[in-house]
Coordinates of C-alpha atoms in Angstrom, one line a residue:
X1 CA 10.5 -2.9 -8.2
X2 CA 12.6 -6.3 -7.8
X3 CA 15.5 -4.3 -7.0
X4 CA 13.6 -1.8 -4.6
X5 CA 12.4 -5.1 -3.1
X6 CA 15.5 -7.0 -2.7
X7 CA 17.3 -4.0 -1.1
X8 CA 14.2 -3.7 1.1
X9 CA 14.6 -7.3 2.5
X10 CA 18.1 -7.0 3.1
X11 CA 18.1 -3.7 4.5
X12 CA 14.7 -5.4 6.7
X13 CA 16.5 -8.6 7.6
X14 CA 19.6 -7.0 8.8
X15 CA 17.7 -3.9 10.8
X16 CA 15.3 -6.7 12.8
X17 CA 18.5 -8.9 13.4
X18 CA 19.8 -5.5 14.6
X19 CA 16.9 -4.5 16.7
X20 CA 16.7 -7.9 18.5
X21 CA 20.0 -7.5 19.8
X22 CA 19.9 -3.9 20.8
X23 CA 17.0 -5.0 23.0
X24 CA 19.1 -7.6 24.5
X25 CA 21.8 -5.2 24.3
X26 CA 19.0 -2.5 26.5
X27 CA 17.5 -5.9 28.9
X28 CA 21.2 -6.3 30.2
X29 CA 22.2 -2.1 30.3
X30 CA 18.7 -2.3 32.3
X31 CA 20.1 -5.0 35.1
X32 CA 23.3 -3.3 35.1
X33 CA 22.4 0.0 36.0
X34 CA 18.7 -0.1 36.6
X35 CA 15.7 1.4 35.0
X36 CA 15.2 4.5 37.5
X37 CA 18.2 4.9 39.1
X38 CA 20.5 7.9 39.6
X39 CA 23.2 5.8 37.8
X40 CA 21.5 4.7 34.9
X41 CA 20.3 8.5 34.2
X42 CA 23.8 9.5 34.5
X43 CA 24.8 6.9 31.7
X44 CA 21.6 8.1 29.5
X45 CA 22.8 11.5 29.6
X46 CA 26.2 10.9 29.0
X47 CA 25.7 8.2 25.8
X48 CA 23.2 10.1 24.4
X49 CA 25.7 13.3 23.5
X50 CA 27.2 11.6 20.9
X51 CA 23.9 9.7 19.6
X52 CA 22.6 13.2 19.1
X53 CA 25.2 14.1 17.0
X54 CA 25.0 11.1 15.0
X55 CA 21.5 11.3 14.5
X56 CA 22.1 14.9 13.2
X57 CA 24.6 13.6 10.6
X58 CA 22.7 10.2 9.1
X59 CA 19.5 12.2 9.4
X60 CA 20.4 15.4 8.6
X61 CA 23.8 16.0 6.4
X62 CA 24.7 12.8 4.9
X63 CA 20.6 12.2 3.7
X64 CA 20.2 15.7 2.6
X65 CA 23.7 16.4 0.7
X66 CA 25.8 13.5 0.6
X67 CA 23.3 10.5 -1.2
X68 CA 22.2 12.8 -4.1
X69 CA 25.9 14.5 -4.7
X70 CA 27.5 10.9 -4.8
X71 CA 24.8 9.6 -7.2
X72 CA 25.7 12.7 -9.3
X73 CA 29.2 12.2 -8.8
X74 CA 28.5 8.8 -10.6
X75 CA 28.7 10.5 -13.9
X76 CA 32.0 12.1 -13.8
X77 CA 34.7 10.6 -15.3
X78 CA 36.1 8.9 -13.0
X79 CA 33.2 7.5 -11.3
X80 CA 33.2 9.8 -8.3
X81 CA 36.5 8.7 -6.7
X82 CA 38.5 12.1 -6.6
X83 CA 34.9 13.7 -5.0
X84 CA 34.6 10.8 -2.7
X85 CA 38.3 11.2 -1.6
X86 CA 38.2 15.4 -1.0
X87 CA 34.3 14.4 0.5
X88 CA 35.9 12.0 3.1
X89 CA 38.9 13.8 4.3
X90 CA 37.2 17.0 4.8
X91 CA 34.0 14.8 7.0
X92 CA 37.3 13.2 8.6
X93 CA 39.1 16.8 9.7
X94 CA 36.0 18.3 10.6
X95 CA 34.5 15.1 12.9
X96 CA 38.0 14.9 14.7
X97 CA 38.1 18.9 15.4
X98 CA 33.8 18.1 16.2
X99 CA 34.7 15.4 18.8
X100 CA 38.2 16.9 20.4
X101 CA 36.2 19.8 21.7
X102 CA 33.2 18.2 22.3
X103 CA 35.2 15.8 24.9
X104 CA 37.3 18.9 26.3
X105 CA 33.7 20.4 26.6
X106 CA 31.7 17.5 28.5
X107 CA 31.3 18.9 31.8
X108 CA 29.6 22.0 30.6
X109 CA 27.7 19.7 28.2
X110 CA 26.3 17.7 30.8
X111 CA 26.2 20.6 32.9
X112 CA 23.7 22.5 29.9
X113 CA 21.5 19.0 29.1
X114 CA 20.6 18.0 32.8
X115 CA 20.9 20.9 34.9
X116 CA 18.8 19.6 37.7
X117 CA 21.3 16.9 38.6
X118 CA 23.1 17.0 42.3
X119 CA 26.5 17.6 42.7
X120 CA 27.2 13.8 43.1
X121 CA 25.2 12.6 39.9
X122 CA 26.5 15.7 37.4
X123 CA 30.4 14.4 38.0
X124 CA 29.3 11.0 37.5
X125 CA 27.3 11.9 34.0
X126 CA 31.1 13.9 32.8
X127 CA 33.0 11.0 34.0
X128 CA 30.9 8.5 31.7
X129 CA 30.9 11.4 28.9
X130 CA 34.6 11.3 28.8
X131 CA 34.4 7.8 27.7
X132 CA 31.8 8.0 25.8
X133 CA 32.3 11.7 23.8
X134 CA 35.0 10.2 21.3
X135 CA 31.6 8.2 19.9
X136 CA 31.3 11.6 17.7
X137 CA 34.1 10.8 15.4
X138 CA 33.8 7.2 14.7
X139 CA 29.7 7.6 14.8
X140 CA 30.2 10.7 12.4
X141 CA 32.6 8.1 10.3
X142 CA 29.9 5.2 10.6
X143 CA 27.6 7.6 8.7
X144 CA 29.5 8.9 6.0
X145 CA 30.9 5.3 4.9
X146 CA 27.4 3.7 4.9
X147 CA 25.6 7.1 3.3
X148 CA 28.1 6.2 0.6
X149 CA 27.8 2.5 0.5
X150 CA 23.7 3.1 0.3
X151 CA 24.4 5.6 -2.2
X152 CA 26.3 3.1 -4.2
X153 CA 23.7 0.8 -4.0
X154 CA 25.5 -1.7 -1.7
X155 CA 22.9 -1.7 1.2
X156 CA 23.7 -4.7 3.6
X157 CA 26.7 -3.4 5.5
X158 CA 25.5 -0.6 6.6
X159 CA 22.2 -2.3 8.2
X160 CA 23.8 -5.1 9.7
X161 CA 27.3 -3.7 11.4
X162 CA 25.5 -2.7 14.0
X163 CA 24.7 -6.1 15.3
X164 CA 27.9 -6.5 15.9
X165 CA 28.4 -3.3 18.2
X166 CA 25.5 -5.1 20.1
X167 CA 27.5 -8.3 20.6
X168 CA 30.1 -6.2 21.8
X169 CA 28.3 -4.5 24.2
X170 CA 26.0 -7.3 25.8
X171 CA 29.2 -9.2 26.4
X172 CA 30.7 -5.8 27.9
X173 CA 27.9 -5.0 30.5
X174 CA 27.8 -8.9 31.0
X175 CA 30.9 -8.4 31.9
X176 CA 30.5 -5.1 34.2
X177 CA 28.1 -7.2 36.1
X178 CA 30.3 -10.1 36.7
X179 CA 32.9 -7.8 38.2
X180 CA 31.0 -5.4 40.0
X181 CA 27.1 -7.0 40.6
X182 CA 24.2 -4.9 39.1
X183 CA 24.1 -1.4 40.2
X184 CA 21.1 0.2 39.7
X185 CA 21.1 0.9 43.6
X186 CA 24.3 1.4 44.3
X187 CA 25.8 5.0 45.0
X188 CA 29.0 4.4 44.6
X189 CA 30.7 4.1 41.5
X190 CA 34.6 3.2 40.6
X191 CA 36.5 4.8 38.0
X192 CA 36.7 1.1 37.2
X193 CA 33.1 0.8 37.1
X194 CA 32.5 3.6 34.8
X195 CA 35.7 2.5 32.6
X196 CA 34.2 -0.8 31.9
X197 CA 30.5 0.5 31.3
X198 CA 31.2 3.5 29.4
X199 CA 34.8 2.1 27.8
X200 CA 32.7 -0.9 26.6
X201 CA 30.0 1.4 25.3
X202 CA 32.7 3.1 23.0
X203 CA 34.3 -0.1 21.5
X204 CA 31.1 -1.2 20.4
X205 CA 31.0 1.7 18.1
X206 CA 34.7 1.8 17.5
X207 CA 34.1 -2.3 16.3
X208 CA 30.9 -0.9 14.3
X209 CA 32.5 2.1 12.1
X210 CA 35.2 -0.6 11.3
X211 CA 32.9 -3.6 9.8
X212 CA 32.3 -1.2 7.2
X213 CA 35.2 -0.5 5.9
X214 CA 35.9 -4.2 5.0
X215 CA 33.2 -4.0 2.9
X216 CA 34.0 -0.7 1.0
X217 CA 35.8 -2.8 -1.9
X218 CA 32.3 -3.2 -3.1
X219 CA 31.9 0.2 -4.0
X220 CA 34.4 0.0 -7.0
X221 CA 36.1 3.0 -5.5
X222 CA 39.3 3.8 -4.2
X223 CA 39.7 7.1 -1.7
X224 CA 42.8 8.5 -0.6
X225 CA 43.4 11.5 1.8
X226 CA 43.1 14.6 -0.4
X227 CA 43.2 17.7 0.8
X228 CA 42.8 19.7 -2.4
X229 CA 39.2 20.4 -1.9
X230 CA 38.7 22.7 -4.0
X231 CA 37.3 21.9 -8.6
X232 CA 35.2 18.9 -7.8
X233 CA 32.2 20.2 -6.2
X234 CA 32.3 20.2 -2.6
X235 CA 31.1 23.6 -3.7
X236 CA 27.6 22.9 -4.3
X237 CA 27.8 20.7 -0.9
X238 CA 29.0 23.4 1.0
X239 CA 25.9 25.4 0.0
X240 CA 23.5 22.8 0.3
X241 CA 24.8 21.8 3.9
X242 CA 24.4 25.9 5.1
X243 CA 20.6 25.2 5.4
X244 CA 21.3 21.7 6.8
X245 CA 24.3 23.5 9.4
X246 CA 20.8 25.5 10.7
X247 CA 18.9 22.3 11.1
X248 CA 22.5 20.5 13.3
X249 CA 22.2 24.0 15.4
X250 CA 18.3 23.7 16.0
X251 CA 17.9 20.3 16.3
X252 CA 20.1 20.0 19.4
X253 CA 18.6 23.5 21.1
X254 CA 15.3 22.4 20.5
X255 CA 16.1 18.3 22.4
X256 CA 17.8 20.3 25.1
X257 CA 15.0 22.0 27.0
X258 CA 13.0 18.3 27.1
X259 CA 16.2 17.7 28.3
X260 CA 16.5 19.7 31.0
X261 CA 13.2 19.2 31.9
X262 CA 13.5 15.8 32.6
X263 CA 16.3 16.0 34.7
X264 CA 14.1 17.8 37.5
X265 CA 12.0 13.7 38.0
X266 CA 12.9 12.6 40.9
X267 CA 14.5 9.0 41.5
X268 CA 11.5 6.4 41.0
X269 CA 9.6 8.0 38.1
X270 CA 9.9 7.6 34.6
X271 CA 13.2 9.8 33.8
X272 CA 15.4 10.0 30.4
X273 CA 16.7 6.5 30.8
X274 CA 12.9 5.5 30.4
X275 CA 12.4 8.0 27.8
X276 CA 15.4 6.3 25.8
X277 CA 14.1 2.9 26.3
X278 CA 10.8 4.1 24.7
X279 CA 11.8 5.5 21.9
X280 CA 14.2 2.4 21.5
X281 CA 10.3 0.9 21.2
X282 CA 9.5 3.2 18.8
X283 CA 11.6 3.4 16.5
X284 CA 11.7 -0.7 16.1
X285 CA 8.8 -0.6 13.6
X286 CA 10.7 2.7 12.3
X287 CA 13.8 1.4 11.8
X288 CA 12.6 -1.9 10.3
X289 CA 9.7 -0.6 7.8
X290 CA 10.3 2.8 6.9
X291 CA 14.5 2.4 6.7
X292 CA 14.3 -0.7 5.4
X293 CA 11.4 0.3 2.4
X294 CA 12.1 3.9 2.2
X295 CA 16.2 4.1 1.8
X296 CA 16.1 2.1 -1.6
X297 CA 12.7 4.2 -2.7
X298 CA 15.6 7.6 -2.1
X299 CA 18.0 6.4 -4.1
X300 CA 15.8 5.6 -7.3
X301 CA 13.7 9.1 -5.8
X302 CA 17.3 11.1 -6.3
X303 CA 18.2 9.0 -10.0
X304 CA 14.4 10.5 -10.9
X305 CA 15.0 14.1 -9.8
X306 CA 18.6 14.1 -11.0
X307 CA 17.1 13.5 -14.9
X308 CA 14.0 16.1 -14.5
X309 CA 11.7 12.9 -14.3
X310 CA 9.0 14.8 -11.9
X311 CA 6.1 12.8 -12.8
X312 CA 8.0 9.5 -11.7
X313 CA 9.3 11.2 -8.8
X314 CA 5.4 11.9 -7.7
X315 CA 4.6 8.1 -8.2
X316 CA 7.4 7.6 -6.4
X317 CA 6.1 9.3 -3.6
X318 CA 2.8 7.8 -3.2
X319 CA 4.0 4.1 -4.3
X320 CA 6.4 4.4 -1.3
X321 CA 4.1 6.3 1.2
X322 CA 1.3 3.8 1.0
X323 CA 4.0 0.8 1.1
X324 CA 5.4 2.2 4.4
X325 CA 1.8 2.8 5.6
X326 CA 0.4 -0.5 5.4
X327 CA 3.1 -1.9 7.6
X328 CA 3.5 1.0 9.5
X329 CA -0.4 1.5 10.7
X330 CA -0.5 -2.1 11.3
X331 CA 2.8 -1.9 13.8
X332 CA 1.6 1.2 15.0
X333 CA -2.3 -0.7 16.2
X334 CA 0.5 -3.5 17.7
X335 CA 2.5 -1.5 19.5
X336 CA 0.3 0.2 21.5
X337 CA -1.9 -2.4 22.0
X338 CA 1.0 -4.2 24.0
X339 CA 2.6 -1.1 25.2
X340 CA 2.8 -2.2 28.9
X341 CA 4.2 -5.6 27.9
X342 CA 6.8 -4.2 25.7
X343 CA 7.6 -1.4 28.3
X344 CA 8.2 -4.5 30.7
X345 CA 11.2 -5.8 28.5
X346 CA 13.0 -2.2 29.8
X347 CA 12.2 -1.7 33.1
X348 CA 11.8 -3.7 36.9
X349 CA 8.7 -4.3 37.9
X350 CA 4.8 -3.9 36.3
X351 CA 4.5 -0.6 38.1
X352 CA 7.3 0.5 36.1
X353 CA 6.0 -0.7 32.9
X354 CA 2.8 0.8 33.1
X355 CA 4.6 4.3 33.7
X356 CA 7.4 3.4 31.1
X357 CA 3.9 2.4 28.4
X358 CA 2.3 5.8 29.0
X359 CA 5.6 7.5 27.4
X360 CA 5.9 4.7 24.7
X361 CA 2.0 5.5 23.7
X362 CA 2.8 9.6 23.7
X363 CA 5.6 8.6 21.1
X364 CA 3.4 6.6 19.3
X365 CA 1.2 9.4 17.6
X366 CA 3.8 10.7 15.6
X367 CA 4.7 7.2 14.2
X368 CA 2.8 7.0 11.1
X369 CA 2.8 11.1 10.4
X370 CA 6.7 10.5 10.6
X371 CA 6.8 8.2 7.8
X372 CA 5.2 10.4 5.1
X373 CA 7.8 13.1 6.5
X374 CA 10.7 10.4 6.0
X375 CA 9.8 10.7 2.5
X376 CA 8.6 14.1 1.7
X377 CA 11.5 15.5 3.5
X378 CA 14.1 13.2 1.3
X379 CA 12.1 14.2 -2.2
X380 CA 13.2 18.1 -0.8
X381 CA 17.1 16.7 -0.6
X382 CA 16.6 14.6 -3.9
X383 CA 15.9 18.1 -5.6
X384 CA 19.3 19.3 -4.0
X385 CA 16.4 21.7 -1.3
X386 CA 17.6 22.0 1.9
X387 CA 16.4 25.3 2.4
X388 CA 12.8 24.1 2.8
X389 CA 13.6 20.9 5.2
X390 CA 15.1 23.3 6.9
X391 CA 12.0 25.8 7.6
X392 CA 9.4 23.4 8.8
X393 CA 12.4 21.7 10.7
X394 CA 12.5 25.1 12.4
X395 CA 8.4 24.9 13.0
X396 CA 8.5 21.8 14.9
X397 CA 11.8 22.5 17.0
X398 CA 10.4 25.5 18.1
X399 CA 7.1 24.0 18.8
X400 CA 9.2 21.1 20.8
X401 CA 10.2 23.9 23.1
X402 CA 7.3 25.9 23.5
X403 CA 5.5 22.3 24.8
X404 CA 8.2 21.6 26.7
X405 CA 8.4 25.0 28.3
X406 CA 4.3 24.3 29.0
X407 CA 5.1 21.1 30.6
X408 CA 7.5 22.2 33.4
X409 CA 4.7 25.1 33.8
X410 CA 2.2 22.4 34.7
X411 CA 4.6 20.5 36.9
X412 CA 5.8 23.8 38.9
X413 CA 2.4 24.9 39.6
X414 CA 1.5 21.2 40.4
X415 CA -0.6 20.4 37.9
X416 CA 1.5 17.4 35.9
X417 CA 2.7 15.1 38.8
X418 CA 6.5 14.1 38.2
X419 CA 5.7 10.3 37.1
X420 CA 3.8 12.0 33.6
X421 CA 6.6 14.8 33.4
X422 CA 8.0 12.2 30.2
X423 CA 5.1 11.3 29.2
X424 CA 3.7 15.0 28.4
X425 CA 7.2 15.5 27.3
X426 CA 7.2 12.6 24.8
X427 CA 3.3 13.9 23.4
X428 CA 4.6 17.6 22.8
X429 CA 7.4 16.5 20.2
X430 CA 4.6 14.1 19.0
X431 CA 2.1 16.6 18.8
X432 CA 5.1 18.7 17.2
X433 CA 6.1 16.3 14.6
X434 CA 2.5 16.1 13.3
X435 CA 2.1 19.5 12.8
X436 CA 6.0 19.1 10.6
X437 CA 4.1 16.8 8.7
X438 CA 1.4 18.7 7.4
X439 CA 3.1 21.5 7.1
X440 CA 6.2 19.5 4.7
X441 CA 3.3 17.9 2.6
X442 CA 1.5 21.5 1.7
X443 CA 5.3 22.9 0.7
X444 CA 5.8 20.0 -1.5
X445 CA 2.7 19.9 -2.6
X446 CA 3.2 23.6 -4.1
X447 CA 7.0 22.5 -5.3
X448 CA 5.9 19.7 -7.3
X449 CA 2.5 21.2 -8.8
X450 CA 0.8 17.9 -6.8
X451 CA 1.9 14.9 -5.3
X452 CA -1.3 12.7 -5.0
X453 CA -1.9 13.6 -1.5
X454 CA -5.2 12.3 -2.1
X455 CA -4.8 8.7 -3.1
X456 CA -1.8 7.6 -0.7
X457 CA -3.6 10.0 2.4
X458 CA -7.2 7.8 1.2
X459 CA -5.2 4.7 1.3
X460 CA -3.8 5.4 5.0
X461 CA -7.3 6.1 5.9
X462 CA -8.3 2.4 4.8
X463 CA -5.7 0.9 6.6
X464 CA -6.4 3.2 10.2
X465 CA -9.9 1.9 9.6
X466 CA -8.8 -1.7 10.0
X467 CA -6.7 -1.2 12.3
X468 CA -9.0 0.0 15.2
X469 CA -11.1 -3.8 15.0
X470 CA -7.2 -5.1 15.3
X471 CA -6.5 -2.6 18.1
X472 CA -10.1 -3.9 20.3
X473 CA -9.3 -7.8 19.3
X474 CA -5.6 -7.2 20.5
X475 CA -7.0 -5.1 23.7
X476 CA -9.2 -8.4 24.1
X477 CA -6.4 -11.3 24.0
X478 CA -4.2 -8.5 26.5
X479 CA -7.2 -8.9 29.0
X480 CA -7.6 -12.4 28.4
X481 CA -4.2 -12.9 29.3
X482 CA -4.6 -11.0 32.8
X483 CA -3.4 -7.5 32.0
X484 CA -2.3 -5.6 33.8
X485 CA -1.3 -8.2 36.8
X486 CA -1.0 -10.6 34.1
X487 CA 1.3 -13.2 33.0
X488 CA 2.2 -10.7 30.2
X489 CA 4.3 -8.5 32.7
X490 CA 5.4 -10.5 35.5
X491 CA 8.6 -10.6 34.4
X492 CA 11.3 -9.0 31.4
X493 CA 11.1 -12.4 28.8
X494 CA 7.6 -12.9 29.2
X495 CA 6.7 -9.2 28.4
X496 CA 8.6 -9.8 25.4
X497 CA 6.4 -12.9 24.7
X498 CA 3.3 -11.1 25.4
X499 CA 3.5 -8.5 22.9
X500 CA 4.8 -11.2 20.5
X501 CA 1.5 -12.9 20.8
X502 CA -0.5 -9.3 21.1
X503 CA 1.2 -8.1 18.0
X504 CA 0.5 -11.0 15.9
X505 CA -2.8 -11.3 16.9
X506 CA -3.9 -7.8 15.9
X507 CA -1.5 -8.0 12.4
X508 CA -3.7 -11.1 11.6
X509 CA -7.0 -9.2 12.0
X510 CA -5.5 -6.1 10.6
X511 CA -4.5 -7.8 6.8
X512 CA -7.5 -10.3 7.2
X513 CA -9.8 -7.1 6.9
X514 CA -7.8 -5.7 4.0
X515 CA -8.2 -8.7 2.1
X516 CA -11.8 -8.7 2.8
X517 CA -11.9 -5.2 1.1
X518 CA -9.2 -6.2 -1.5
X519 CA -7.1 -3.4 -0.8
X520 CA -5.0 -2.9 -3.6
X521 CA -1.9 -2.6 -1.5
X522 CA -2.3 -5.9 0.0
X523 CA -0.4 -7.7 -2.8
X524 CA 2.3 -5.3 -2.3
X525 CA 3.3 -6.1 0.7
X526 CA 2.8 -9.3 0.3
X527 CA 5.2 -9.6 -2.0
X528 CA 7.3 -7.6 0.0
X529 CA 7.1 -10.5 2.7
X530 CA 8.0 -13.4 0.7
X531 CA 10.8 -12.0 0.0
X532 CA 12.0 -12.3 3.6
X533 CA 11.0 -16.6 3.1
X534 CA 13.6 -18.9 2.5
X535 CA 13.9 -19.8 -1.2
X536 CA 12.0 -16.6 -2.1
X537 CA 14.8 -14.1 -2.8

């Protein structure tokens, strides 16, 4: 466990380092191109085609067949280098190919993911996909490098790179708004303007995929281009990664109706550059507990599995699931608690907030069901299954649609006002996501003849019952601090504040409940936390 713990710290230090600065790096996109406005939609749609791609790849490809088949590739002879080498050509070829006609592509992209657009603010979304498109290959790069480093056990790099992509771009949009003032209400745009916004968008990435080469030494490998790729195994990979290919082909048709659904909110209302700056919430307590704790748990998962050590791999599972769950109930309570303050950090005003906190909150019900799924779905890959992943993957795409397709029926017959269109949006692929859950769990259930379900699902019971007393206390000190048309969200820095003090105001009665009941976990994660103390590495 010391080593699961150190990795955990580092991986934790580096992703909250990370976070900060992406929310700085969000604060200053926000004041350059404004929260609601046609222009800042136009950039959301246009940055987030190659985040989509790169989320298929770490999430999908590299986690499912990459980690498990380098760990394996350990054993050969020569340590996995001639596998790495035919493994990183091949991703090279096939991300340049990916991204060259994904850029030649972009208008009919943007065209397909925000369909409702005007004239006027579809050329400007291809214009800004120009520059940002070529993301794909050095995003796709990014992946496979730090797959491999985590693989290898070297964790650090691939956590804390993108810090430095967020340097890159605060100073850029910093920039932008020196030249050319903030443009959320503008309606024109330069091709200088969109150079420097988009262009500096790009670099940042570019700068990121290239940290982690310096640190690839560490590895103990040395890859050349090989394009023999044929005796080594990319065999096996290629038939693992046919199921995962499925998942890279559903994943994007099922985000593109929400997609095109939210391009028909009109300027004002909560729109997909709100939805982004939501999830961005969301995914802070994601990125930072279950990344941080459940990447090292994988590894050691896939060394398990890989020797036929089943009964390890299930108290695997459970020691991980109730790890992740402590913190991840208790962020959970927090968060939405001090939705509207934390919504303020992204957007202009409190009206704003409060519309931007009603889409954070319909994200916010998948968060803990999407932590067990971060490791039941990875125990599938460790047992070289992507078939399976991809199945209930399937389920909850096509359940993404079908509530997606049921919101735009509300909102043409009138029924779902435009300012919740995200909102309902954002609960369907919750509501989705929680069905994936249960339905993962019962398949790995059956695969594994039992995985505990009922001590770790007992334990996350415990912890949701100490959180709701958290949740009312935190409610409490929001009140006390005047709300809504408190201090809390009069302004961007002080929301930030405010759900600082929110936060650790319902953590403290959260884990001084659990240590009322002695929860066995308690010590866990206490130990967990020391780690992050000075002198306690």
């Amino acid at each position: 466990m010391s080593g699961i713990g150190r990795a955990s710290v580092m991986i934790g230090a580096g992703t909250i380092v990370s976070r900060l600065t992406g929310f700085l790096r969000s604060v200053v996109l926000v004041a350059a191109v404004g929260a609601v406005s046609a222009g800042g939609n136009a950039f959301a749609v246009a940055n987030q085609l190659p985040n989509n791609i790169y989320a298929i790849i770490s999430t999908g490809l590299l986690s499912a067949v990459v980690v498990p088949q380098i760990v394996k590739a350990a054993a050969h002879d020569d340590g996995g280098r001639a596998f790495v080498s035919k493994l990183f050509t091949l991703g090279t070829v096939v991300l340049l190919g990916a991204t060259l006609l994904a850029t030649i592509a972009a208008p009919w992209l943007v065209a397909l993911y925000a369909p409702k657009y005007g004239p006027e603010q579809q050329a400007l979304a291809t214009a800004f996909a120009y520059w940002c498109l070529p993301q794909i290959l050095f995003y796709g790069l990014f992946a496979l490098v730090g797959e491999s480093l985590n693989a290898r056990r070297v964790y650090g790099p691939y956590t804390w790179a993108p810090i430095v992509n967020n340097v890159v771009s605060i100073a850029g949009f910093l920039v932008f708004i020196w030249l050319f003032g903030p443009a959320g209400a503008t309606t024109t745009w330069t091709p200088e303007m969109i150079a420097v916004l988009a262009g500096t968008a790009t670099l940042g990435i570019v700068v990121q995929t290239g940290i982690l080469f310096v640190f690839w030494r560490r590895t103990g490998l040395r890859v050349r281009p090989d394009f023999r790729w044929r005796g080594v195994g990319l065999g096996q990979i290629g038939k693992l990664a046919g199921w995962t290919f499925l998942m890279v082909v559903a994943g994007p048709l099922a985000a593109l109706v929400p997609s095109q659904l939210m391009s028909n909110v009109p300027k004002g209302d909560p729109g997909i550059f709100v939805a982004q700056n939501a999830w961005l919430l969301f995914m802070l307590p994601y990125s930072i507990i279950v990344l941080s704790i459940g990447t090292p748990y994988f590894t050691q998962l896939s060394e398990h599995a890989r020797a036929g050590r089943d009964e390890e791999v299930r108290a695997d599972i459970g020691r991980s699931i109730r790890t992740l769950g402590f913190f991840v109930v208790a962020a959970t309570a927090a968060l939405a608690v001090a939705a509207i303050p934390a919504s303020r950090i992204f957007t202009g005003d409190p009206a704003e907030a409060v519309g931007a906190a009603q889409v954070l909150l319909c994200y916010l019900v998948s968060l803990i069901p999407l932590a067990v799924l971060f490791v039941v779905q990875r125990t599938f890959y460790a047992y070289d299954d992507t078939r399976t992943p991809f199945l209930f993957t399937v389920l909850q795409c096509a359940l993404v649609v079908g509530s997606a397709w049921g919101a735009l029926w509300a909102f043409t017959a009138d029924v779902l006002p435009s300012a919740l269109l995200v909102a309902a949006v954002a609960l369907g692929q919750s509501v989705a996501s929680v069905v994936q859950v249960i339905v993962a769990t019962v398949l790995l259930h059956r695969r594994l003849g039992g995985i505990h379900v009922a001590s770790w699902l007992s334990a996350l019971g415990r912890f949701a019952l100490a959180a709701i007393p958290a949740g009312i206390v935190g409610w409490l000190a929001f009140l006390l601090m005047g709300g809504v048309d408190g201090w809390t969200v009069s302004g961007q820095l002080l929301g930030a504040l405010g759900a600082a003090v929110i936060g650790i105001v319902v953590i403290a009665v959260y884990v001084g409940i659990l240590a009322i009941f002695r929860a066995p976990e308690l010590s866990v994660a206490t130990g967990l936390v020391r780690r992050f103390l000075p002198g306690r590495r």
